[in-house]
Short mmCIF file of C-alpha atoms and ligand atoms in Angstrom, two decimals:
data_model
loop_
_atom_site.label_atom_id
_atom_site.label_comp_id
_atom_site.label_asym_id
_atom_site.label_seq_id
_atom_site.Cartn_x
_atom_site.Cartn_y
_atom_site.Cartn_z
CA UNK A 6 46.59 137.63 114.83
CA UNK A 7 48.50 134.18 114.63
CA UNK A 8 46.46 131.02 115.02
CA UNK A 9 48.42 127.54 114.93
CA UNK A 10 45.53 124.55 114.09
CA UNK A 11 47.07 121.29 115.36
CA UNK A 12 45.93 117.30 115.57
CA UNK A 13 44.45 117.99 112.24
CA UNK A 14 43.17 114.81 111.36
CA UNK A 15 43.56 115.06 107.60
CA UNK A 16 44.63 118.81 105.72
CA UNK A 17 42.92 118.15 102.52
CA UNK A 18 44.08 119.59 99.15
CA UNK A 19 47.30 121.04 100.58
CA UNK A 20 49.77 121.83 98.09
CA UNK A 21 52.18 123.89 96.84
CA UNK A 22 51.80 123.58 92.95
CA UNK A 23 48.31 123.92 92.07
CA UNK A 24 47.08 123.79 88.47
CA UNK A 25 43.19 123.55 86.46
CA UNK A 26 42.44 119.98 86.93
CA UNK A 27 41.26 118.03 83.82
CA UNK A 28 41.03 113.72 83.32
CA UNK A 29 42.88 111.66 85.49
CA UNK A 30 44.43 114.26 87.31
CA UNK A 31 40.90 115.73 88.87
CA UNK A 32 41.07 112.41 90.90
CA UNK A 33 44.09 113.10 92.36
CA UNK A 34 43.47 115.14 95.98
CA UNK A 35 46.75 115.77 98.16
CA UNK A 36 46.02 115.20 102.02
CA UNK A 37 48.09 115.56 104.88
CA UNK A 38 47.58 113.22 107.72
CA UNK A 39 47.92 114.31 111.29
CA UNK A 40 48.90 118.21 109.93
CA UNK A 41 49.39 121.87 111.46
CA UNK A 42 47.64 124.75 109.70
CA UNK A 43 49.09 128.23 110.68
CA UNK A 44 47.51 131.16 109.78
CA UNK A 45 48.48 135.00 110.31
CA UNK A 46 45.50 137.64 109.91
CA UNK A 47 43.42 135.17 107.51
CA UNK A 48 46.68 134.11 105.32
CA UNK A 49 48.06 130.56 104.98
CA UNK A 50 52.04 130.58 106.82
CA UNK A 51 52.49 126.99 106.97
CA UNK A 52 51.40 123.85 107.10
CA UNK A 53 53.00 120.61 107.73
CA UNK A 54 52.34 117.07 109.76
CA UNK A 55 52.75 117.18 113.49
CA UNK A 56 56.09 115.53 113.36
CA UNK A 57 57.38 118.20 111.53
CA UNK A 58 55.93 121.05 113.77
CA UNK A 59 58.64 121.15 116.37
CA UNK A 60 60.96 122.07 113.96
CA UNK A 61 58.74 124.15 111.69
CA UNK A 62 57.56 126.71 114.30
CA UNK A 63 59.90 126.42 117.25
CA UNK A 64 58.18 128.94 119.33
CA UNK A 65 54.18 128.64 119.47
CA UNK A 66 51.80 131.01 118.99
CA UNK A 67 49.62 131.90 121.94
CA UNK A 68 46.03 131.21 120.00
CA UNK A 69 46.10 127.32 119.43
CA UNK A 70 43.72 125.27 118.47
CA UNK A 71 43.04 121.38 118.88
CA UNK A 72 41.56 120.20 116.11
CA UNK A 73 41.36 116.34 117.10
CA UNK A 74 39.42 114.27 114.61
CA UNK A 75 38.78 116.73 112.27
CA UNK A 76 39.28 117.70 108.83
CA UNK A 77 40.28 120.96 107.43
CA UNK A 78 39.30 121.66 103.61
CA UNK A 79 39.59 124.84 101.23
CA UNK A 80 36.86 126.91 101.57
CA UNK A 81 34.12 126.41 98.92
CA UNK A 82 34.33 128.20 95.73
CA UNK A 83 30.94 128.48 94.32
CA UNK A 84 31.25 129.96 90.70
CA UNK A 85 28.04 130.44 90.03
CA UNK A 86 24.72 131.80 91.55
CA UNK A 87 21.78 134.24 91.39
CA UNK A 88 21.89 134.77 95.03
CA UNK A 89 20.55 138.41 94.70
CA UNK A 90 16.65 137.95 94.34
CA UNK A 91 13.64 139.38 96.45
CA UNK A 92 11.02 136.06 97.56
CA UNK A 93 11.39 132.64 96.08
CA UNK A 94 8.64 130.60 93.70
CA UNK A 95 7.41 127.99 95.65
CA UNK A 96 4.27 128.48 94.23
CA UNK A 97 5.88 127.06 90.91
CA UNK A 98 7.42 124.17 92.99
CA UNK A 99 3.70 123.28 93.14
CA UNK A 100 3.31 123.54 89.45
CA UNK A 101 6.29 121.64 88.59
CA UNK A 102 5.20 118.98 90.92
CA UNK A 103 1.70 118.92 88.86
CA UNK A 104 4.00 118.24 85.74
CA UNK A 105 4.36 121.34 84.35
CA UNK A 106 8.29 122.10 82.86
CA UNK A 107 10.61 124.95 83.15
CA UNK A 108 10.24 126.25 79.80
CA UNK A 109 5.80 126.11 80.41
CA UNK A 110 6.22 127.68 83.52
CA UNK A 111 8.60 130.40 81.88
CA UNK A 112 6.09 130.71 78.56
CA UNK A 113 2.67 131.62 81.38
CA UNK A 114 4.94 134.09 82.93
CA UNK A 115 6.49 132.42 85.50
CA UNK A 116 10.24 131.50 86.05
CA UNK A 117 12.89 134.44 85.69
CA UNK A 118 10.02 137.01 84.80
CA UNK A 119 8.16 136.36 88.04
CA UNK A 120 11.04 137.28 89.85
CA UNK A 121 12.00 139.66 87.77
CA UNK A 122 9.02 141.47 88.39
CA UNK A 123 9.32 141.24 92.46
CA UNK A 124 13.32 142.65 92.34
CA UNK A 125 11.89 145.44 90.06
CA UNK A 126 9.40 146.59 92.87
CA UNK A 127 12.31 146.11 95.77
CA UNK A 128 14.46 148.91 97.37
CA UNK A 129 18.17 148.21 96.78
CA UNK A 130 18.88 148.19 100.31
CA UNK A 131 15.99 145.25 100.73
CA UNK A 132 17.67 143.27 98.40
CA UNK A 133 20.88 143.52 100.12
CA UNK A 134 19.98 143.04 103.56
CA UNK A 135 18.39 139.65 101.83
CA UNK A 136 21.21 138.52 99.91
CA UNK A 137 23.66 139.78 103.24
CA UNK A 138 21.92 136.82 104.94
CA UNK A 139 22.23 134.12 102.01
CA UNK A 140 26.14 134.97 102.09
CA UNK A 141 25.86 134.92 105.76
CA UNK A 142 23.65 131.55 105.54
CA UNK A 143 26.48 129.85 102.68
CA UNK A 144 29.68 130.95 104.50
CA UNK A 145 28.35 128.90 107.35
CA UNK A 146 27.62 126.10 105.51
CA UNK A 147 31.66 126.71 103.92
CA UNK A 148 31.69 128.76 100.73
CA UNK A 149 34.53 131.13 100.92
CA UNK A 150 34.27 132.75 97.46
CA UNK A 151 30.82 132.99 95.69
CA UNK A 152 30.68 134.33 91.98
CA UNK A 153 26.77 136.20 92.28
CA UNK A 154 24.64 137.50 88.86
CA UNK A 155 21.88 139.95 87.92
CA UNK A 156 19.40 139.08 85.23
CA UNK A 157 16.33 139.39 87.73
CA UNK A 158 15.87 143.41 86.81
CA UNK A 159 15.76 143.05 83.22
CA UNK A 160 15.05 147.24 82.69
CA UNK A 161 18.36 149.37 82.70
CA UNK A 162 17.39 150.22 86.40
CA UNK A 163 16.44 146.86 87.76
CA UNK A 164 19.72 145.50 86.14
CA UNK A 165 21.57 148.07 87.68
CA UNK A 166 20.42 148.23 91.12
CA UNK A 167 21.13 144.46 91.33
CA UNK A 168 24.53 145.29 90.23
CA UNK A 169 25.02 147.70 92.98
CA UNK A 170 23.96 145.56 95.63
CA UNK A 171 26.59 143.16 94.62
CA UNK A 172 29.32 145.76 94.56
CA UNK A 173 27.85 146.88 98.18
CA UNK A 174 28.06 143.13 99.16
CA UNK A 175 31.57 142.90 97.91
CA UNK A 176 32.71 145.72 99.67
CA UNK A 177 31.23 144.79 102.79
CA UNK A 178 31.59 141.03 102.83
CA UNK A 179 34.97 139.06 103.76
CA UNK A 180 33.78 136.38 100.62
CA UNK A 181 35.41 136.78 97.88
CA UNK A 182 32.74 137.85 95.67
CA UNK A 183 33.08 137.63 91.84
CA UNK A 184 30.28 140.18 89.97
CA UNK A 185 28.03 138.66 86.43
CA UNK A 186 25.87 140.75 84.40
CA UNK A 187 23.09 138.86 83.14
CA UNK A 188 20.93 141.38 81.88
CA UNK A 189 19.97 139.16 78.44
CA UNK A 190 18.64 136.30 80.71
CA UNK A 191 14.98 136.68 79.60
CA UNK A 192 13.39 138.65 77.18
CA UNK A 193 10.78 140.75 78.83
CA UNK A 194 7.32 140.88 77.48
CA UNK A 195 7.38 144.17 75.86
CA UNK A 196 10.40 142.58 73.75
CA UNK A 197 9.37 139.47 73.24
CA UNK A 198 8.65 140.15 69.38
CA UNK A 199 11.73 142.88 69.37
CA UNK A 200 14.75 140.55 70.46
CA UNK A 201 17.04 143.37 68.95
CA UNK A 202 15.43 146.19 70.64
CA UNK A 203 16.30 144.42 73.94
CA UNK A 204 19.87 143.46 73.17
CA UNK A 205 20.36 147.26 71.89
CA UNK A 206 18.84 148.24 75.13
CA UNK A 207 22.00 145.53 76.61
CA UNK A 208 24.27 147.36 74.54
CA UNK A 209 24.20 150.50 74.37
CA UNK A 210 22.33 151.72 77.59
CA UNK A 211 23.08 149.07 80.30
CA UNK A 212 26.90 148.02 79.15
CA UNK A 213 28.37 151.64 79.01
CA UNK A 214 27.03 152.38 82.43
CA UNK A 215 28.09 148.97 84.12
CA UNK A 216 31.76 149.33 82.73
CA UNK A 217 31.80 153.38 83.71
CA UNK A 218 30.76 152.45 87.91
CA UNK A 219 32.83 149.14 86.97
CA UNK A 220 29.85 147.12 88.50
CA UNK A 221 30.58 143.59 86.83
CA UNK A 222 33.61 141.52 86.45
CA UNK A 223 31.88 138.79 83.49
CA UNK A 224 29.20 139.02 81.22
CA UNK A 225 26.30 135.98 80.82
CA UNK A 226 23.95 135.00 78.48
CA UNK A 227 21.35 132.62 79.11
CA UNK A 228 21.50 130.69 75.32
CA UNK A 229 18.75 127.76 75.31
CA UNK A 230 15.99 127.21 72.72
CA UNK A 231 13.01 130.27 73.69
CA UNK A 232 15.64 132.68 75.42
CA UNK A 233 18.90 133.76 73.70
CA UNK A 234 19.67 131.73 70.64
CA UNK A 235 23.82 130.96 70.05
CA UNK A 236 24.37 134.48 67.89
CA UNK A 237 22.32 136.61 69.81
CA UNK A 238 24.72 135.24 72.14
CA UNK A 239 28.10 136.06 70.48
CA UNK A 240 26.23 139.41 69.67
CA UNK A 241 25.92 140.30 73.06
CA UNK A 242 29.10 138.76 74.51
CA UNK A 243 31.39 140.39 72.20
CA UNK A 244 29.64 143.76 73.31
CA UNK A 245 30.89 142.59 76.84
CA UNK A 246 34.16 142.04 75.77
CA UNK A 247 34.72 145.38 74.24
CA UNK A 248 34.02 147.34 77.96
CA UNK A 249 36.16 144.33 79.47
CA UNK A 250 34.08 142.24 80.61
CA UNK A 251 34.72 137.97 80.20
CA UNK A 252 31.98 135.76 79.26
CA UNK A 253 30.63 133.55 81.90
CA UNK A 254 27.58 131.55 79.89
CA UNK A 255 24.19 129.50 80.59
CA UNK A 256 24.59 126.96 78.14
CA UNK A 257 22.79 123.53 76.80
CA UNK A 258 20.67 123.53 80.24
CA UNK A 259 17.59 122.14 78.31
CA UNK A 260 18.28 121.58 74.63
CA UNK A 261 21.82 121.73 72.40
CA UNK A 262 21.54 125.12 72.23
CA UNK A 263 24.50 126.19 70.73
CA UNK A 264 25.84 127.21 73.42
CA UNK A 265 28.81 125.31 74.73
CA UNK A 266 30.50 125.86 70.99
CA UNK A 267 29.95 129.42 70.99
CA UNK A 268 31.65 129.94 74.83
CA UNK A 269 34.28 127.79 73.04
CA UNK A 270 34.97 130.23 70.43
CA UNK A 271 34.35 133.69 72.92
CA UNK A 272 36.93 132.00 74.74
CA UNK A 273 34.21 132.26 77.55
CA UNK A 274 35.69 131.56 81.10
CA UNK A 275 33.18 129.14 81.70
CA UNK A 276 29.96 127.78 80.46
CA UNK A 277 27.40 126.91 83.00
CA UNK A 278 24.58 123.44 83.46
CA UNK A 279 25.44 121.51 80.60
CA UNK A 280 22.54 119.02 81.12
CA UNK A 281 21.96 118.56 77.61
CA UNK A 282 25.37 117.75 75.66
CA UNK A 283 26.24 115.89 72.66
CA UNK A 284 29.53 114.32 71.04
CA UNK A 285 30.06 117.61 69.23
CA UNK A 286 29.92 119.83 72.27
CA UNK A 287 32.27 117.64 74.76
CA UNK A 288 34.86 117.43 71.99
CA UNK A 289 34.37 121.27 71.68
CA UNK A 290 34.88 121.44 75.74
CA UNK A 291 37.02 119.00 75.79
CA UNK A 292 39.87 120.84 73.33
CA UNK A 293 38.83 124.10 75.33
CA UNK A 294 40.84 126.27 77.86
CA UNK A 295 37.04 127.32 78.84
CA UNK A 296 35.81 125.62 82.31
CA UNK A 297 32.00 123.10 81.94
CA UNK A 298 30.50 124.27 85.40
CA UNK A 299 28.08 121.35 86.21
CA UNK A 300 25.13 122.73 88.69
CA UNK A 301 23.65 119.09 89.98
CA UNK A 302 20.81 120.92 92.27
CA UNK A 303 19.64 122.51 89.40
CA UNK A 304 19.14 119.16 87.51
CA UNK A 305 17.55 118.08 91.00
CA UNK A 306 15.37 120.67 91.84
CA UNK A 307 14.11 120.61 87.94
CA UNK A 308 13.45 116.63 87.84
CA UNK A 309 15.93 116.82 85.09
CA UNK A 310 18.65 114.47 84.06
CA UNK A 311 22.09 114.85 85.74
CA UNK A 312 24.70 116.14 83.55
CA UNK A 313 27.53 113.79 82.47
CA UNK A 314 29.85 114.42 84.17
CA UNK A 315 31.55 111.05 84.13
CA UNK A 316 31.36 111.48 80.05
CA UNK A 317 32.45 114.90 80.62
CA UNK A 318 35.63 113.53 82.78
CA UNK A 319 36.51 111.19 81.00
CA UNK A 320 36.99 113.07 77.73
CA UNK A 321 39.06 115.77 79.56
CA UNK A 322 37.06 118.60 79.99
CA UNK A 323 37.79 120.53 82.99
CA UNK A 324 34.67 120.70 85.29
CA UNK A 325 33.76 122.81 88.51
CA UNK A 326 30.98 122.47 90.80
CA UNK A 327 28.76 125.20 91.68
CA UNK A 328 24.70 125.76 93.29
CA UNK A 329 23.04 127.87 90.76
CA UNK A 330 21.55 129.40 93.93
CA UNK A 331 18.07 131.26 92.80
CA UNK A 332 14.73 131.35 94.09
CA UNK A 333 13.36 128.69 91.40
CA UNK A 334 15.41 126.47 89.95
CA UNK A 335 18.03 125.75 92.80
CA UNK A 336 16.44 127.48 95.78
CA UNK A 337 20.13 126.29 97.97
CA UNK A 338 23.26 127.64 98.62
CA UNK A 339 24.80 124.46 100.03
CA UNK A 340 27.78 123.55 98.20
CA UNK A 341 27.98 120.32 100.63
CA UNK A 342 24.29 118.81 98.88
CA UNK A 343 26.12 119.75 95.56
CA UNK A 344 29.43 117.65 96.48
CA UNK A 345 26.91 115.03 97.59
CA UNK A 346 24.63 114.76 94.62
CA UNK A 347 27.63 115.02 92.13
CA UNK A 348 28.42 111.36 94.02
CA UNK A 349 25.53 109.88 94.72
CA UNK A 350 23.72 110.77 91.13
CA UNK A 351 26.85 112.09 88.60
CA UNK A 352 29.60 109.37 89.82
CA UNK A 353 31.97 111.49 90.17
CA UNK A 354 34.79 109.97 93.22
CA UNK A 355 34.76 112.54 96.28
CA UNK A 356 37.98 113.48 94.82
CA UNK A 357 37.19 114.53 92.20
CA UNK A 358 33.87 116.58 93.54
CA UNK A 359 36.14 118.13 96.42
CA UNK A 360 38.83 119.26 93.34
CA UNK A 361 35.82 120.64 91.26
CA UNK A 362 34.55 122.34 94.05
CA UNK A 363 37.78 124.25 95.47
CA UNK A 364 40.50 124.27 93.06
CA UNK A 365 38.46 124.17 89.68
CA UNK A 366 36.16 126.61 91.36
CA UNK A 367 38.43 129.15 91.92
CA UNK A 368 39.63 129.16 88.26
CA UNK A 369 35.85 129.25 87.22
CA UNK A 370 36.30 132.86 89.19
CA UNK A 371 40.01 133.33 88.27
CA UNK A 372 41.02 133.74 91.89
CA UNK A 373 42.94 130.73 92.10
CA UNK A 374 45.78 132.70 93.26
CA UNK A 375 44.41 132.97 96.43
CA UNK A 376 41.72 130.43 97.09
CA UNK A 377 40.99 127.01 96.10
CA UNK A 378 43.98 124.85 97.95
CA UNK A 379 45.74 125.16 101.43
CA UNK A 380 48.69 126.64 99.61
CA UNK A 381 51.08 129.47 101.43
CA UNK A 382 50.44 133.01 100.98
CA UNK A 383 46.65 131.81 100.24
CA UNK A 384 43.26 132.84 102.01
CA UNK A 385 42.65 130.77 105.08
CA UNK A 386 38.69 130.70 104.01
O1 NIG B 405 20.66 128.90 86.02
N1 NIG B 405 18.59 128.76 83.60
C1 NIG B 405 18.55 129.97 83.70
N2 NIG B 405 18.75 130.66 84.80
C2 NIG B 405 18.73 130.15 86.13
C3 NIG B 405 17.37 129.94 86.63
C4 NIG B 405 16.76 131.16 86.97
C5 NIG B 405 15.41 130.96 87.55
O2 NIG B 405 14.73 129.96 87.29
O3 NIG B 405 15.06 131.88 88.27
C6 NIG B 405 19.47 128.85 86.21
O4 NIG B 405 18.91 127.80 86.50
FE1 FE B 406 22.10 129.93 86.66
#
């Protein structure tokens, strides 16, 4: 079907050359004031300002819309979320409130094991008919691509049947939906002393199986001072590599783990949070084709500081925007409060937040082919 949008009040980040946006240039959104948007079975045709429209598309459509006073944006690209996950911790929201932090809630088995244990005792078809209405419950809210990651089954089974329901959701959803192993996100307790007998585990019995039903598209570590230290890391990522799949890592979320220099040098896609960063590590970032994926909820939600993101900016690192959706530490999918916060608290111009969270987005998922700016031949959402 053909549907012509007219009276657009302003066609934001329409363009036809379209690039990953680093310094200055992340400030620099193109609008379109007073714009048509025409779209044939969900694909961008053409787009223009009113004056041009007589010209453009002589003969009119029969589905047209007025959109008087409003604004059309790229859909939302959130790179990053654990949006598969069977009940939410708000029992640990109490805790945090009493003062405890995310690594003492993590040591008394809380955090990422506590829902670990509650996805391990789910049916795979519960979990998807869950995470069915958080895609359902984010696509309202405007995310058009979502990039979603295990790590809440940490046993070969768990793991997998999290992976599964993300290939069902793919195949089922009309999100573009990007798929993350995480399996080495926590150790569990019977390899807490054994860190090698969990990453051969990782290895040898999850990998081959993952790459055989091709279940994931990246690989992620979460490397941070009491989980997965910077080698075990590149250890486990280069595994990844070797059955195809990128790395996509958790990196300097709570100390200077090590992290954002070893994504460097796996020529990781993207590494994720980035609270915690030094001189060292933005230089690293900085001279990096890899992408510093700031999550500001998670910061929020954690009573943590914001990461720098003017800092990170200004010394030309490329940054995208993303939720960290999960049941603890970022219990929202709403890339809107993310845009907002990244303002209010990071300082970064609404520019800048609307680039990171479209165009950058999309490269943080590598489908910036087809999402990520009102471009022609692109997805309408
Ligand atoms: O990105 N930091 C590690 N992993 C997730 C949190 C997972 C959880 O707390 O359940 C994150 O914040
Ligand atoms: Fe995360």
């Amino acid at each position: 079907m053909t549907t012509l949008i007219i009276n657009i009040k302003q066609l934001v980040n329409a363009t036809e050359s379209y690039s990953l946006l680093r310094g200055d240039a992340l400030a620099i959104l193109p609008v379109i004031n007073n714009a048509f948007l025409l779209v044939e079975d969900a694909i961008i045709i053409d787009y223009g300002s009113m004056d041009e429209l007589k010209s453009k598309i002589p003969l009119l459509p029969q589905n047209v819309i007025d959109a008087t006073g409003q604004f059309i944006l790229p859909a939302w690209c959130d790179s990053h979320t654990h949006l598969v996950f069977a009940a939410t911790r708000e029992d640990e929201f109490v805790d945090k409130i009493k003062g405890l932090t995310y690594s003492e809630i993590a040591a008394k088995g809380g955090g990422i094991l506590n829902s670990a244990k509650k996805v391990q005792a789910a049916s795979e078809d519960e979990l998807f008919q869950l995470a069915w209405m958080r895609l359902e419950e984010i696509s309202k809210s405007g995310t058009g691509a979502v990039e979603i990651k295990s790590g809440y089954g940490l046993t070969v089974e768990a793991e997998l049947k999290m992976l599964r329901v993300i290939k069902k959701l793919k195949e089922k959803s009309s999100l573009t939906i990007k798929s993350t192993f995480l399996g080495a996100h926590t150790y569990p307790l019977q390899y807490k002393e054994n860190h090698q007998g969990y990453i051969d585990e990782i290895i040898k019995e999850m990998l081959p199986v993952i790459a055989q039903e091709k279940l994931a598209d990246y690989i992620d570590v979460f490397c941070e001072e009491g989980f997965f230290s910077a080698e075990e890391t590149e250890q486990i990522c280069n595994a990844g590599i070797q059955y195809g799949l990128k790395p996509k890592i958790h990196a300097n979320q709570l100390n200077l783990s090590g992290g954002v220099q070893a994504g460097v040098k796996l020529n990781a896609v993207s590494v994720d949070h980035l609270e915690t960063m030094d001189e060292a590590a933005i230089q690293s970032l900085a001279q990096s084709n890899t992408i510093g994926t700031l999550l500001p909820t998670a910061a929020f939600f954690l009573r943590m500081p914001f990461q720098p993101a003017r800092q990170l900016i200004d010394s030309g690192c490329a940054i995208s925007l993303a939720t960290d959706y999960n049941p603890g530490s970022s219990p929202s999918g709403n890339m809107n409060l993310v845009i907002a916060m990244a303002c209010i608290q990071m300082k970064m111009l609404p520019e800048e937040a609307i680039n990171a969270a479209t165009i950058n987005g999309a490269y943080a998922m590598e489908v910036a082919d087809s999402l990520g700016t009102i471009t022609i031949g692109k997805k309408q959402i």
